Short mmCIF file of C-alpha atoms and ligand atoms in Angstrom, two decimals:
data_model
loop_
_atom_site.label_atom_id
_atom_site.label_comp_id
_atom_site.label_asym_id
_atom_site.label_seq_id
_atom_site.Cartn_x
_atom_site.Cartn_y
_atom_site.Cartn_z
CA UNK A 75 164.89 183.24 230.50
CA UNK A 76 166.88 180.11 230.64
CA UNK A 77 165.18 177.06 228.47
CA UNK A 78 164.61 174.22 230.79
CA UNK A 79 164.66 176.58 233.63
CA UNK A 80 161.57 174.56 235.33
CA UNK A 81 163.07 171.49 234.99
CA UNK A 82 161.63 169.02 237.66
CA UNK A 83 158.69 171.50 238.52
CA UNK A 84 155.36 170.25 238.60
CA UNK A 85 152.97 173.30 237.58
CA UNK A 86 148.88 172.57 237.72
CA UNK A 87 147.20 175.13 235.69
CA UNK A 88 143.58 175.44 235.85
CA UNK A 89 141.41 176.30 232.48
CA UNK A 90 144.14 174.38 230.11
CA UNK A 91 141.78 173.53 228.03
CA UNK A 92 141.82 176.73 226.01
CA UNK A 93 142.49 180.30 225.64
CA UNK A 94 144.82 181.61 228.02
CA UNK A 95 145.32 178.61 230.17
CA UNK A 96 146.43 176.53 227.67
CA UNK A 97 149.16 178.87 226.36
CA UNK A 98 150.55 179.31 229.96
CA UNK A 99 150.37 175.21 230.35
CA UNK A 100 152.01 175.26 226.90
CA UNK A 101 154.41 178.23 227.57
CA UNK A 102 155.52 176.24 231.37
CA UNK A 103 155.84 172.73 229.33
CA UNK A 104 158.41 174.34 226.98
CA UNK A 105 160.35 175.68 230.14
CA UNK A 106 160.64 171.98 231.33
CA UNK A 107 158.11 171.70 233.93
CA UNK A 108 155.73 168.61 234.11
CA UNK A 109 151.88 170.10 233.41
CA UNK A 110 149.07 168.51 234.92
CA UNK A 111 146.41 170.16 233.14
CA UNK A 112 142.54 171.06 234.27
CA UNK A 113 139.24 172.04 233.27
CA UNK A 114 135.45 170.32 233.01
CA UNK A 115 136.22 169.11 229.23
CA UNK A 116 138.26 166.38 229.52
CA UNK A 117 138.12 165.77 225.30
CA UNK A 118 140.05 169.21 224.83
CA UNK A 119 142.70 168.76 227.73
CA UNK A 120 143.64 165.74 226.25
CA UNK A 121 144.30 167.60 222.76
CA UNK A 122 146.24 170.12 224.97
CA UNK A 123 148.28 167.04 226.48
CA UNK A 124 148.92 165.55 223.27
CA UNK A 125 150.06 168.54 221.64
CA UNK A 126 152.37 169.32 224.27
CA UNK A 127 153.63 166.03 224.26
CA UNK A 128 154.23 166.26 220.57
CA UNK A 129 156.57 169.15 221.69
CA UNK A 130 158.64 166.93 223.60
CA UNK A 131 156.70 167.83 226.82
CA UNK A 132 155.08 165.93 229.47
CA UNK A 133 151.37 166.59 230.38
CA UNK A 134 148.32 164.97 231.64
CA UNK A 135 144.82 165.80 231.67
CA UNK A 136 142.52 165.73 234.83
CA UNK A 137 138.94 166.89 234.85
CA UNK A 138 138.37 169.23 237.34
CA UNK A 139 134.80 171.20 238.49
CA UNK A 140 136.58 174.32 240.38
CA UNK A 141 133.29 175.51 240.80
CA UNK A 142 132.61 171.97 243.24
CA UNK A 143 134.82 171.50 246.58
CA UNK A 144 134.47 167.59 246.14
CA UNK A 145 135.68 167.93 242.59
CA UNK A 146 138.72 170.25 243.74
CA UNK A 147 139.54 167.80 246.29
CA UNK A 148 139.31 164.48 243.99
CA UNK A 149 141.37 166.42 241.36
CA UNK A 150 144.15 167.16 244.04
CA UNK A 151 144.26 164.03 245.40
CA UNK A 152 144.71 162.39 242.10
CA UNK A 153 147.31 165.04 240.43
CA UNK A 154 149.43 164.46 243.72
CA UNK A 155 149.27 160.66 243.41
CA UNK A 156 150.68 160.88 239.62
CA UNK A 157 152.67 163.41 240.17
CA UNK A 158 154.00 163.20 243.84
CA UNK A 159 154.06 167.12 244.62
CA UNK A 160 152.64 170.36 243.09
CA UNK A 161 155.51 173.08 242.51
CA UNK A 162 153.63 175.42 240.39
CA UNK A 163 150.06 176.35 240.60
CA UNK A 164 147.93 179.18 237.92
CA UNK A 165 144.66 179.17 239.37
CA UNK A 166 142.88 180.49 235.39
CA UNK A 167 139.93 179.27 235.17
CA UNK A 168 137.03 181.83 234.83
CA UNK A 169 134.02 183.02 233.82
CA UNK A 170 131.54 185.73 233.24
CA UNK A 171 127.73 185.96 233.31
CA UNK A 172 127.24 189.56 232.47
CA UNK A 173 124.07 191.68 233.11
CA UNK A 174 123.54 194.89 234.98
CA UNK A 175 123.53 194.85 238.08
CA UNK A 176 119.62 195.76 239.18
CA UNK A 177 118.82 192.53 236.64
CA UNK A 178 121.75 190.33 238.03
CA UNK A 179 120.24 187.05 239.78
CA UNK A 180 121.60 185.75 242.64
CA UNK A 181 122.48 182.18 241.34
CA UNK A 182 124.51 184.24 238.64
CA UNK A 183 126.48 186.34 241.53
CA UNK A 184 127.26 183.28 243.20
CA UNK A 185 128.23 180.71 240.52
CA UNK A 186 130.81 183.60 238.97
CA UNK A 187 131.97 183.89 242.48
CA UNK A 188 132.49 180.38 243.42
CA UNK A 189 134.07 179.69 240.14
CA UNK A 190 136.57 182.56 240.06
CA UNK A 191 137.50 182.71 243.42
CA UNK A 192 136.21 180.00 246.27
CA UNK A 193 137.74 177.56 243.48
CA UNK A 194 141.50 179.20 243.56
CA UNK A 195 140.92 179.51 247.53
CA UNK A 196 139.86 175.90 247.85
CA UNK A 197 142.41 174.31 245.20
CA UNK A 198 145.55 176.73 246.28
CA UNK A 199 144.26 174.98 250.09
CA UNK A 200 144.26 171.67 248.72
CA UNK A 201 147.84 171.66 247.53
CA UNK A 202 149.54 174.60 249.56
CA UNK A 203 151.10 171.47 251.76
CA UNK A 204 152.63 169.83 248.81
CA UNK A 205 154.96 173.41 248.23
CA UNK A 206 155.00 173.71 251.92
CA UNK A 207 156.92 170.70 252.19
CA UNK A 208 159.48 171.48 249.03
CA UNK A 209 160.03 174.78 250.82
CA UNK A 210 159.27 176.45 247.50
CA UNK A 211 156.25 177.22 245.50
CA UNK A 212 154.92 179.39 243.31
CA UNK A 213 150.69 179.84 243.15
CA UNK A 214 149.63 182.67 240.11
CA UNK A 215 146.06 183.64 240.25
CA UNK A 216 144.70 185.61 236.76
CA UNK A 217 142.51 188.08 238.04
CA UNK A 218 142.06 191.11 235.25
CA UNK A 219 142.07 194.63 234.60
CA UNK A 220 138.72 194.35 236.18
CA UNK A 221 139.08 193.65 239.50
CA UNK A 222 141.60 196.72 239.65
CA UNK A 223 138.39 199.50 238.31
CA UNK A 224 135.10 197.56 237.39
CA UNK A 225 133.29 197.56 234.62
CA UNK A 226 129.07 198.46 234.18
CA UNK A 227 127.10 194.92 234.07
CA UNK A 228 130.34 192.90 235.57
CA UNK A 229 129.53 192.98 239.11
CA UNK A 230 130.18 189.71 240.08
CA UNK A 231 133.26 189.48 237.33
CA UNK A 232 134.75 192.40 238.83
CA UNK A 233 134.14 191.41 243.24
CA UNK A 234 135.78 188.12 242.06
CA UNK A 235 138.73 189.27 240.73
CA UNK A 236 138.75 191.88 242.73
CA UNK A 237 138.55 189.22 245.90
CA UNK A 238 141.35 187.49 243.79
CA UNK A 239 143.81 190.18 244.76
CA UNK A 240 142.84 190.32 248.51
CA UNK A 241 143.30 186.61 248.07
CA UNK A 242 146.65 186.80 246.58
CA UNK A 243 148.06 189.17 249.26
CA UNK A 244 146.62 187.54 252.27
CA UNK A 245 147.99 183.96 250.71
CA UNK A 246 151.60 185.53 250.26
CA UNK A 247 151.85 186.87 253.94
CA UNK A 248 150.96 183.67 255.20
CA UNK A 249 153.02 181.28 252.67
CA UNK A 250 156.08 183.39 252.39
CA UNK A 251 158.10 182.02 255.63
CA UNK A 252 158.08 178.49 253.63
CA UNK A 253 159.83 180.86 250.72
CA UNK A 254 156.43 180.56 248.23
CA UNK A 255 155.59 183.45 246.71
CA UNK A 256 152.00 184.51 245.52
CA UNK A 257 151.30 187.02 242.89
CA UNK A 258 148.64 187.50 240.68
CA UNK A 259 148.32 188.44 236.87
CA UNK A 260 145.74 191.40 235.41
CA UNK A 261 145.12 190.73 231.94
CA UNK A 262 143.31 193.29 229.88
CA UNK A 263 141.42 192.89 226.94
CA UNK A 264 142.95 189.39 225.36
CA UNK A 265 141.41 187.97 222.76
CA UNK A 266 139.82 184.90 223.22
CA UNK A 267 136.77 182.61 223.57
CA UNK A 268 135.91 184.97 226.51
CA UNK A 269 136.17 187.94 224.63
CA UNK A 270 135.08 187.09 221.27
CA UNK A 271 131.69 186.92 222.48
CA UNK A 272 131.53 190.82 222.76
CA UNK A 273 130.09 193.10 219.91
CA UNK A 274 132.09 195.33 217.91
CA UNK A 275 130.87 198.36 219.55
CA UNK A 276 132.16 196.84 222.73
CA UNK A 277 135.62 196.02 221.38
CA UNK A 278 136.36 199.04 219.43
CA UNK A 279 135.24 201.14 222.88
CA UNK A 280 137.90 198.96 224.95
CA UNK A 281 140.85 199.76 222.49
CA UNK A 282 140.15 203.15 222.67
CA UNK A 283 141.34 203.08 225.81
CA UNK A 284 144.64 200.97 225.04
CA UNK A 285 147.73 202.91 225.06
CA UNK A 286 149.63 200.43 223.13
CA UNK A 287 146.68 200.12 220.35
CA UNK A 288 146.05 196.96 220.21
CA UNK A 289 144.41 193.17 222.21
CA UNK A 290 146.79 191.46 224.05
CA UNK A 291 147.14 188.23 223.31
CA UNK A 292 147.39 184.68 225.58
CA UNK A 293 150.77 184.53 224.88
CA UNK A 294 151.55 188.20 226.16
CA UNK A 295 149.85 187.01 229.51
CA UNK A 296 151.60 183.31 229.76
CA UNK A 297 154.70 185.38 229.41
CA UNK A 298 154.29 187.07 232.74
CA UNK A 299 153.17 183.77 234.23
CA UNK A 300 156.14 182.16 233.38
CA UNK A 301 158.18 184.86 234.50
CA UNK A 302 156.67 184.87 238.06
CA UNK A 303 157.29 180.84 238.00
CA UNK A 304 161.10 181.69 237.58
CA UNK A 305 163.60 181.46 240.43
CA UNK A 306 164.14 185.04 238.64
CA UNK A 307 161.01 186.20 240.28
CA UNK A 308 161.74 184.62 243.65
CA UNK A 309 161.87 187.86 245.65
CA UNK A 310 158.23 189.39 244.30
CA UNK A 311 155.11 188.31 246.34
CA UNK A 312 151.95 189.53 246.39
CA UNK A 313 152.27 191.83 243.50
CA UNK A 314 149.45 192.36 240.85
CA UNK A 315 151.01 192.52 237.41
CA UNK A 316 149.51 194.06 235.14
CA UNK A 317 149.42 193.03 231.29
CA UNK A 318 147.33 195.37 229.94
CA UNK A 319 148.62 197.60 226.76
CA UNK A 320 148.34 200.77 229.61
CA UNK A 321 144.73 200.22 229.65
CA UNK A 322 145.04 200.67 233.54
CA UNK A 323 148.45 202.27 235.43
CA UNK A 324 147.94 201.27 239.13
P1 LIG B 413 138.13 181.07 228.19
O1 LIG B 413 138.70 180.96 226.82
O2 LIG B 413 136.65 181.22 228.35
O3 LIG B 413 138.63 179.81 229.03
C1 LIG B 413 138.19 179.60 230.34
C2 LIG B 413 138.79 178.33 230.86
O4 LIG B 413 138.29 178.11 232.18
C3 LIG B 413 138.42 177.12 230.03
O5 LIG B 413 139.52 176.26 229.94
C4 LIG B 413 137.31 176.46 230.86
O6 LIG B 413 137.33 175.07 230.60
C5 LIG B 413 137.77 176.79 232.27
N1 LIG B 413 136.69 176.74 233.24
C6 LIG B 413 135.56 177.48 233.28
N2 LIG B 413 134.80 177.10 234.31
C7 LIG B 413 135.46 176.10 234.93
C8 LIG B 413 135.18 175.28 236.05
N3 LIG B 413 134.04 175.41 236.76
N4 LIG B 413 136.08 174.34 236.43
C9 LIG B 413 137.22 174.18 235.72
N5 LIG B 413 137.54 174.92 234.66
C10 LIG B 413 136.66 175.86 234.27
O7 LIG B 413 138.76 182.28 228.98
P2 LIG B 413 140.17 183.05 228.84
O8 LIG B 413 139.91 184.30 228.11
O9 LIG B 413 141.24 182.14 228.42
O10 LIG B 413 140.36 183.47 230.37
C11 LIG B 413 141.18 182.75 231.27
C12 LIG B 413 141.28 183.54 232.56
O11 LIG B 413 141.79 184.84 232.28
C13 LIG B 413 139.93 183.75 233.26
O12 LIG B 413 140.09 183.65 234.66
C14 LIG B 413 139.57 185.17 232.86
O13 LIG B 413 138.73 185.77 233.81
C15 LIG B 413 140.94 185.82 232.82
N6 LIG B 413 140.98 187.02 232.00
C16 LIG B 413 140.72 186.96 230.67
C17 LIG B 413 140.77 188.15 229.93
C18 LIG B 413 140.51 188.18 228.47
O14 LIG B 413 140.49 189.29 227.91
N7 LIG B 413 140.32 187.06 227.79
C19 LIG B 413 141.07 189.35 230.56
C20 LIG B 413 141.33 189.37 231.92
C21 LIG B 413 141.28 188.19 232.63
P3 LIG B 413 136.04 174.12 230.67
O15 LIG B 413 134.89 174.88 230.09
O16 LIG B 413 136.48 172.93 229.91
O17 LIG B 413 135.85 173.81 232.12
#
């Protein structure tokens, strides 16, 4: 891929304040595009701003609830004012609150769900116009490995990524006449923050079942992500790509 390639792209990526969505906002920075970068902790997106601008990049934090629709909409509003447009939007932010299902409350269902998913729904609504208008856009969603075939005490992990992809493909049939493509990316087992907190048992059962024989890691994911930001990728939409070590062929 050409350096500089996103020159003059604004990308928003949600979760930059670790793991794998700060090494996509870190990965799209490098490429030339303008991050504006969002999670709750406002302390560790400005470390991620600051070491991207170290790098010569430009970034700036904004603290963003995706889990809150008046959050999502104050963030928007306020990214678009510095910023003028959104070109590029990786809706990463996630998380899990595992149990099995007969234990699983129904405050836990919903906050996973309205996290994962309502927040990509409502943010990708809140700046869909922006891309509209540039007649180009690109909006990523990270949905994993277990949306595609579940996993025992993930329920609500596993209908919100799963909801991702529906999500992604519904988005891409409806967005692609103003030439912005939606795709989403299927991570596997990467290690991070989200994954460290699994025992060994757990860990050494999911590479059992990696091909390739090992984690991926952030960077293997922010990869594809900057791939499907390209103009190289401008002909795939609603695709699911997978970046999984073969842990899953779909
Ligand atoms: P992580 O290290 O736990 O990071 C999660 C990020 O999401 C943090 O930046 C967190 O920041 C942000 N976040 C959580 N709740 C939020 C909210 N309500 N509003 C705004 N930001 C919020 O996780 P990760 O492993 O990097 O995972 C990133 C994405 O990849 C997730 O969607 C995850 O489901 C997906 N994924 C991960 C793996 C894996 O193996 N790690 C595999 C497949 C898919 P704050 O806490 O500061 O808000």
């Amino acid at each position: 891929m050409a350096e500089a390639s996103l020159f003059g792209k604004v990308a928003l990526v949600t979760g930059a304040s670790q793991g794998i969505g700060r090494t996509c906002a870190i990965e799209l920075a490098k490429l030339g595009a303008t991050i504006a970068l969002a999670a709750r902790s406002a302390d560790k997106l400005q470390a991620v701003a600051a070491e991207i601008a170290a790098s010569g990049g430009t970034a700036e934090a904004f603290a963003v609830d995706v889990a809150s629709e008046d959050s999502i909409k104050t963030g928007a509003k306020s990214i678009l004012a510095t910023f003028g447009k959104v070109d590029i939007l990786v809706n990463n932010a996630g998380i899990t609150k595992d149990t099995l299902a007969l234990r699983m409350k129904l405050a836990d269902f919903d906050e996973v769900l309205r996290t994962n998913l309502t927040g990509a729904f409502l943010l990708t609504q809140a700046v869909i116009s922006s891309m509209m208008k540039s007649r180009w856009g690109r909006v990523i969603n990270i949905t994993s490995v277990v949306g595609e075939v579940g996993a025992a005490g993930q329920a609500n992990y596993a209908a919100s990524k799963a909801g991702m992809i529906g999500l992604t493909k519904s988005f891409a049939r409806e967005f692609a006449s103003r030439n912005i493509t939606v795709n989403a990316v299927a991570p596997g087992f990467i290690q991070t923050a989200m994954t460290d907190s699994l025992s060994d048992d757990q860990k050494a059962a999911i590479l059992a079942q990696v091909p390739l024989g090992r984690y991926g890691a952030d960077t293997d994911v922010a990869a594809a992500v900057a791939f499907l930001a390209s103009d190289a990728a401008g002909y795939i939409t609603g695709h699911t790509l997978d970046v999984n070590g073969g842990m899953y062929m779909g």
